[in-house]
Coordinates of C-alpha atoms in Angstrom, one line a residue:
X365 CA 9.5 -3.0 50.8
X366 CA 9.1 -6.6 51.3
X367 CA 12.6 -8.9 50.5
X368 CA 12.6 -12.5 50.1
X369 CA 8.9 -12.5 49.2
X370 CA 8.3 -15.2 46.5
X371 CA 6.2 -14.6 43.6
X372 CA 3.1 -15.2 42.1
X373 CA 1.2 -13.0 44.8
X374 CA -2.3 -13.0 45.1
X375 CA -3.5 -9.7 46.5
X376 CA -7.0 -9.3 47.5
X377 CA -8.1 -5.4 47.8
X378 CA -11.3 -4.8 50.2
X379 CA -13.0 -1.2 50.4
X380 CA -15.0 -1.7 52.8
X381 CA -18.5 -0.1 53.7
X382 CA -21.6 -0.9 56.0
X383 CA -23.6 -1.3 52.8
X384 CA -21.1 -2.3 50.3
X385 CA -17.7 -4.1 50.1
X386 CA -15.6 -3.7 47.0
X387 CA -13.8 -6.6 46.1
X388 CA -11.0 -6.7 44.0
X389 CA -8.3 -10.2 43.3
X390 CA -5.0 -9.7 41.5
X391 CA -2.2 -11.7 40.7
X392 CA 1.5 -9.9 40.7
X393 CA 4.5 -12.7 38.7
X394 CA 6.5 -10.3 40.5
X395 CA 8.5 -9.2 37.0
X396 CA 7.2 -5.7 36.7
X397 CA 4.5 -6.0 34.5
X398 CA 1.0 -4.7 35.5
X399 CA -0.8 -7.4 37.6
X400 CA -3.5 -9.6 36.1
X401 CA -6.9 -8.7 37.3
X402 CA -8.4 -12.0 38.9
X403 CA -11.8 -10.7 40.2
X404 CA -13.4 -7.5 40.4
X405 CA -16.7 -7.3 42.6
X406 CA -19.0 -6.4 45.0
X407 CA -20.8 -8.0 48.0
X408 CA -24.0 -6.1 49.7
X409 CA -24.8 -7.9 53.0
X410 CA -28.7 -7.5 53.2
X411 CA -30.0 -7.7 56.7
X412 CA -33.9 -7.3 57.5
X413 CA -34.5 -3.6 58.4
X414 CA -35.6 -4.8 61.5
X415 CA -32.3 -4.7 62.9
X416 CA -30.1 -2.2 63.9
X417 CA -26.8 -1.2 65.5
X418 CA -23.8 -3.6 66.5
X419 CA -26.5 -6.0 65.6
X420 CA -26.9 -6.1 61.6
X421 CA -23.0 -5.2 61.6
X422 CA -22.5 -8.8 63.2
X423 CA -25.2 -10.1 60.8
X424 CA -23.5 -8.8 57.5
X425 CA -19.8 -9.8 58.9
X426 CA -21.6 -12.6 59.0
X427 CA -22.8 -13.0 55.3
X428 CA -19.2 -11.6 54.5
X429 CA -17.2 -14.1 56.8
X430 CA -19.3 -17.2 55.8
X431 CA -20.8 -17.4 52.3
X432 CA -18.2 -14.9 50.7
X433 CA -14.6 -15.7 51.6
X434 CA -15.8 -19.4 51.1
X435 CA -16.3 -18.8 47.6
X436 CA -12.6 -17.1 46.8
X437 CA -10.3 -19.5 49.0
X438 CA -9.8 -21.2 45.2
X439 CA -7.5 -18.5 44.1
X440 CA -5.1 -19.0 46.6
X441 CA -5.1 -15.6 48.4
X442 CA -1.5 -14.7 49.5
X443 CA -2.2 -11.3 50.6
X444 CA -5.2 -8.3 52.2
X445 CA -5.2 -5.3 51.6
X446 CA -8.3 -2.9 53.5
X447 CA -8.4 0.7 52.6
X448 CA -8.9 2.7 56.2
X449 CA -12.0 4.4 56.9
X450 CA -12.2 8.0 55.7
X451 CA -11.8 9.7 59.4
X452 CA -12.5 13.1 58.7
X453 CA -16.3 12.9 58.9
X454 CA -18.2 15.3 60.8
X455 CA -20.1 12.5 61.8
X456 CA -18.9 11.0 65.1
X457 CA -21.3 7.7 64.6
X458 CA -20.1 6.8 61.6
X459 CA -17.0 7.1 61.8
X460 CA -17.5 4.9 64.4
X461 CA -19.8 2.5 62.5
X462 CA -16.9 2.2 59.9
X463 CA -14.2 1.4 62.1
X464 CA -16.3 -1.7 64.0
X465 CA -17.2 -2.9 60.6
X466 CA -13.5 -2.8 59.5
X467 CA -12.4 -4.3 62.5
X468 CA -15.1 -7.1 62.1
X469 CA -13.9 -8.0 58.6
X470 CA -10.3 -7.7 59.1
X471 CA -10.6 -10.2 62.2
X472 CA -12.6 -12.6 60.0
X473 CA -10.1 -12.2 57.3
X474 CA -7.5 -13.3 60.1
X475 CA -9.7 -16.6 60.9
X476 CA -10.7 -17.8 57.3
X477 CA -7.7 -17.4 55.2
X478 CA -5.0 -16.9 58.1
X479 CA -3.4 -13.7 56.9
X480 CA -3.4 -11.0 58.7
X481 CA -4.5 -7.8 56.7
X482 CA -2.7 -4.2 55.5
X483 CA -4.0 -1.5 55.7
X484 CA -3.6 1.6 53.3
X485 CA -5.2 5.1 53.2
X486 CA -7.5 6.4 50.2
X487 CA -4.8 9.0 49.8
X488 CA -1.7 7.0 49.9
X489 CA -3.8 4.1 47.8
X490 CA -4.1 6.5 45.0
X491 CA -0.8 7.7 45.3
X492 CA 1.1 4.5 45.3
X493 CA -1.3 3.3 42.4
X494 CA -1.0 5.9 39.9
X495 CA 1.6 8.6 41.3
X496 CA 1.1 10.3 37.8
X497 CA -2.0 12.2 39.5
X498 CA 0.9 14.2 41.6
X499 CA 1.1 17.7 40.7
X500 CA 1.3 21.1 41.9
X501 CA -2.1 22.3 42.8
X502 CA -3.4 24.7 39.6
X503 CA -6.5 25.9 41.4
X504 CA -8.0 27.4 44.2
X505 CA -10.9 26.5 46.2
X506 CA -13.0 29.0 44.2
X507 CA -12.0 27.1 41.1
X508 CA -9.5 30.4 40.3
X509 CA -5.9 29.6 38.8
X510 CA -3.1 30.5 41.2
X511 CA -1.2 33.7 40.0
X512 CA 2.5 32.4 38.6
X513 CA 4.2 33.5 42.2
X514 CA 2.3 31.1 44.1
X515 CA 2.9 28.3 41.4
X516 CA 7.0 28.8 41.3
X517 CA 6.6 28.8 45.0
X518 CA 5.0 25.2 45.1
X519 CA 8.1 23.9 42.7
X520 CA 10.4 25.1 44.5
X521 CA 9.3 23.6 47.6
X522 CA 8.2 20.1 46.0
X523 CA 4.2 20.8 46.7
X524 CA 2.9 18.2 45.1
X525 CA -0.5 16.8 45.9
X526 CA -3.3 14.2 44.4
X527 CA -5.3 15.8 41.7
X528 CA -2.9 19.0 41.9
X529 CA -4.2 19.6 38.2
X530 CA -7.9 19.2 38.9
X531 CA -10.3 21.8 40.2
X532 CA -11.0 21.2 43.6
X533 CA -14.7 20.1 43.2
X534 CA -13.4 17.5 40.6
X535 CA -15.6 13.9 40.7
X536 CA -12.1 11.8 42.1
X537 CA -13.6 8.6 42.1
X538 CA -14.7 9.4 38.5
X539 CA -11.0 10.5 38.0
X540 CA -9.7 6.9 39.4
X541 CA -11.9 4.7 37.5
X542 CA -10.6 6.7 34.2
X543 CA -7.3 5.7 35.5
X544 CA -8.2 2.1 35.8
X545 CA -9.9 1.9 32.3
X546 CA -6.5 2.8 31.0
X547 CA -4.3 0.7 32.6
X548 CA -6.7 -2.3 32.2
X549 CA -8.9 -3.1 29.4
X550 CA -12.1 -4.9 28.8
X551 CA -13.3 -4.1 32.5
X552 CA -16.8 -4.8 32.4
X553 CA -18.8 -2.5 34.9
X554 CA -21.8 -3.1 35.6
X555 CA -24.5 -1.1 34.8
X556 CA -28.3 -0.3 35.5
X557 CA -31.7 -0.6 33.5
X558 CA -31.0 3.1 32.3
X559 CA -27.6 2.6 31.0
X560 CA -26.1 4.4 34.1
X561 CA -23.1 3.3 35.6
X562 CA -24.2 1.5 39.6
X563 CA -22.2 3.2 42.1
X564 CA -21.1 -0.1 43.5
X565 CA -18.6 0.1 40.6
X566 CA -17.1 3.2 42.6
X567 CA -16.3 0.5 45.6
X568 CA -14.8 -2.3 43.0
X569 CA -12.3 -0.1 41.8
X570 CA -11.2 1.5 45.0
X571 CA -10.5 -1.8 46.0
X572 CA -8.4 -2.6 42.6
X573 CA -6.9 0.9 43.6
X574 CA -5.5 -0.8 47.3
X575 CA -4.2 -3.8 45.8
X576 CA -2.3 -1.8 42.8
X577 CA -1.0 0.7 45.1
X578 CA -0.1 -2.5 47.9
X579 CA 1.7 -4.2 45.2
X580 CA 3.8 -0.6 44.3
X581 CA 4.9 -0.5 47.5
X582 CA 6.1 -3.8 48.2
X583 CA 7.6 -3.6 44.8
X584 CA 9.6 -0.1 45.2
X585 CA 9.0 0.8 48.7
X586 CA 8.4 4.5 50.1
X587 CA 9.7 7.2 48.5
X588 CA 8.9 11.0 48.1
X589 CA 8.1 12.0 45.0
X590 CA 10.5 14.8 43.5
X591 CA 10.6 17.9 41.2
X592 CA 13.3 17.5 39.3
X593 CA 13.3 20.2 36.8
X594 CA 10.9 23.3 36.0
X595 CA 11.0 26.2 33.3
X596 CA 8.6 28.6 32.7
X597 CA 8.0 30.3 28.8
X598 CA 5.5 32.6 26.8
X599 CA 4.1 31.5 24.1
X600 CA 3.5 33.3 20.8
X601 CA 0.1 34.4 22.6
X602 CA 1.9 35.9 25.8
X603 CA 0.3 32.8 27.5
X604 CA 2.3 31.6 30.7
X605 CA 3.1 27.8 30.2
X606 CA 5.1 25.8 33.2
X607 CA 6.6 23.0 32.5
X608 CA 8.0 20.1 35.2
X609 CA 9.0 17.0 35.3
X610 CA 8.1 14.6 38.4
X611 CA 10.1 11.3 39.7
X612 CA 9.4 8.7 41.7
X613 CA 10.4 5.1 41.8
X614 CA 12.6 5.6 38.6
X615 CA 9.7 7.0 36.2
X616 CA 9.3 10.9 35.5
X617 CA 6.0 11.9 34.7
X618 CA 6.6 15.5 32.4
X619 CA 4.1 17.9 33.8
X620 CA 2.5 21.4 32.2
X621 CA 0.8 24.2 33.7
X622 CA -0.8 26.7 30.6
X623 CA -1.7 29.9 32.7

C-alpha cells in the first residue's frame, strides 16, 4: 500500500494482446467510493499481412506508441497498470510473442507519459477487484459436488479460490463482465451486426478489471483473505446447506454451499 500518495489518481488499465489492447481510464478521489470510469476501449493495430514476426510487433507498438497514447495524454494519466501475459501456454512462441509485445508497450509507456508501469496477474486482478468471487471450490473437474468431508476440510484450512462456486468449465470472462455491469452502470459495449456481443469487449473489461484491482491494493494493501466462521445444517428436506462467512480488507462476504 502506497502512503503519501495524493488524490485524484488517474489509473490507466492495459490488457494487452498482439491483436488487441484493452483500454481502460479511471479516476480514484481517493475517498472510498468506486472509481469513476473515464474511458473504456479498445485499440487493434492493423499491419499488412505481409509482415511477420518481431517485425509487425514493432509496427503495431508503433500505431500503439504514436497515434494512441497521443490521443489520452488529456486526462492526465497518473498511473499504468499491464495485466502479465497468461504463462501457462503450451505454446512456447506465444508465450514468447506476448512477453515482447508487453515489453514493447510498457517501454513506450515509460517514454510517452513518463511513468513507469505495474504490473498485475489475471488471478490477483480479479482477486483484488472483486474478492467476493473467493470461495471454497464446490466442484470437481468432472463438474461433480465435493462430498461434505472434503468441503469442511477446505474451511478449515482457509481454501479459498477464484470462482470456488462455479463449475470448473464456467465462461470467467463472462463471469467478470457480470461483475462489472453491477458495479458500474450504463457501460455501453459494443456490439456486432447480429446483436452479438464483439469479443474485444472481453479485453476492455480485463483492463477495467487491472485498474479496479490496482486501485484496491494501493487503497488496502495485501492481505489474505479469511474464514472467519462456518456451520453446517439440514434443512427440512435432509439437504446439506454450509454456510461461511469470508473477510478481507474489513468487508465479509456471507457464503452458502446447498449440497
Amino acid at each position: 500500500m502506497e502512503e503519501n500518495v495524493s488524490y485524484p489518481r488517474i489509473i490507466m488499465g492495459l490488457d494487452v494482446s498482439t491483436a488487441c489492447i484493452g483500454v481502460s481510464i479511471v479516476k480514484d478521489n481517493g475517498d472510498g467510493k468506486d472509481p469513476e470510469i473515464l474511458k473504456l476501449t479498445h485499440i487493434s493495430p492493423k499491419v499488412s499481412g505481409d509482415i511477420k514476426g518481431i517485425e509487425a510487433l514493432f509496427l503495431r507498438k508503433n500505431i500503439f506508441e504514436q497515434e494512441f497514447l497521443p490521443s489520452v495524454k488529456q486526462f492526465g494519466i497518473t498511473d499504468v497498470v499491464i495485466e502479465e501475459p497468461l504463462l501457462s501456454s503450451n505454446n512456447a512462441y506465444t508465450v514468447a510473442t506476448l512477453l515482447r509485445f508487453n515489453g514493447m508497450i510498457a517501454e513506450c509507456i515509460y517514454r510517452t507519459l513518463r511513468i513507469v508501469p505495474a504490473f498485475i496477474s489475471s488471478y490477483d486482478a480479479r482477486t483484488y477487484s472483486f474478492p467476493d468471487l473467493l470461495a471454497i471450490r464446490k466442484y470437481d473437474k468432472k463438474g461433480h459436488v465435493y462430498p461434505i468431508k472434503h468441503i469442511v476440510k477446505a474451511l478449515k484450512d482457509n481454501h479459498l479460490v477464484l470462482f470456488g462456486a462455479y463449475p470448473f468449465d464456467i465462461d470467467k470472462k463472462t463471469v467478470m463482465m457480470n461483475m462489472v455491469n453491477n458495479k458500474f452502470d450504463n457501460i455501453e459495449w459494443i456490439y456486432n451486426k447480429k446483436g452479438e456481443i464483439r469479443k474485444e469487449n472481453y479485453d476492455a473489461c480485463d483492463s477495467l478489471i487491472c485498474a479496479l484491482a490496482y486501485i484496491n491494493f494501493n487503497r488496502n494493501g495485501f492481505e489474505e483473505p479469511q474464514i472467519e466462521s462456518y456451520s453446517i445444517e439440514k434443512d427440512d428436506r435432509g439437504n446439506t446447506i454450509v454456510e461461511y462467512i469470508v473477510k478481507m480488507w474489513g468487508q465479509t462476504f456471507a457464503k452458502t454451499i446447498n449440497l
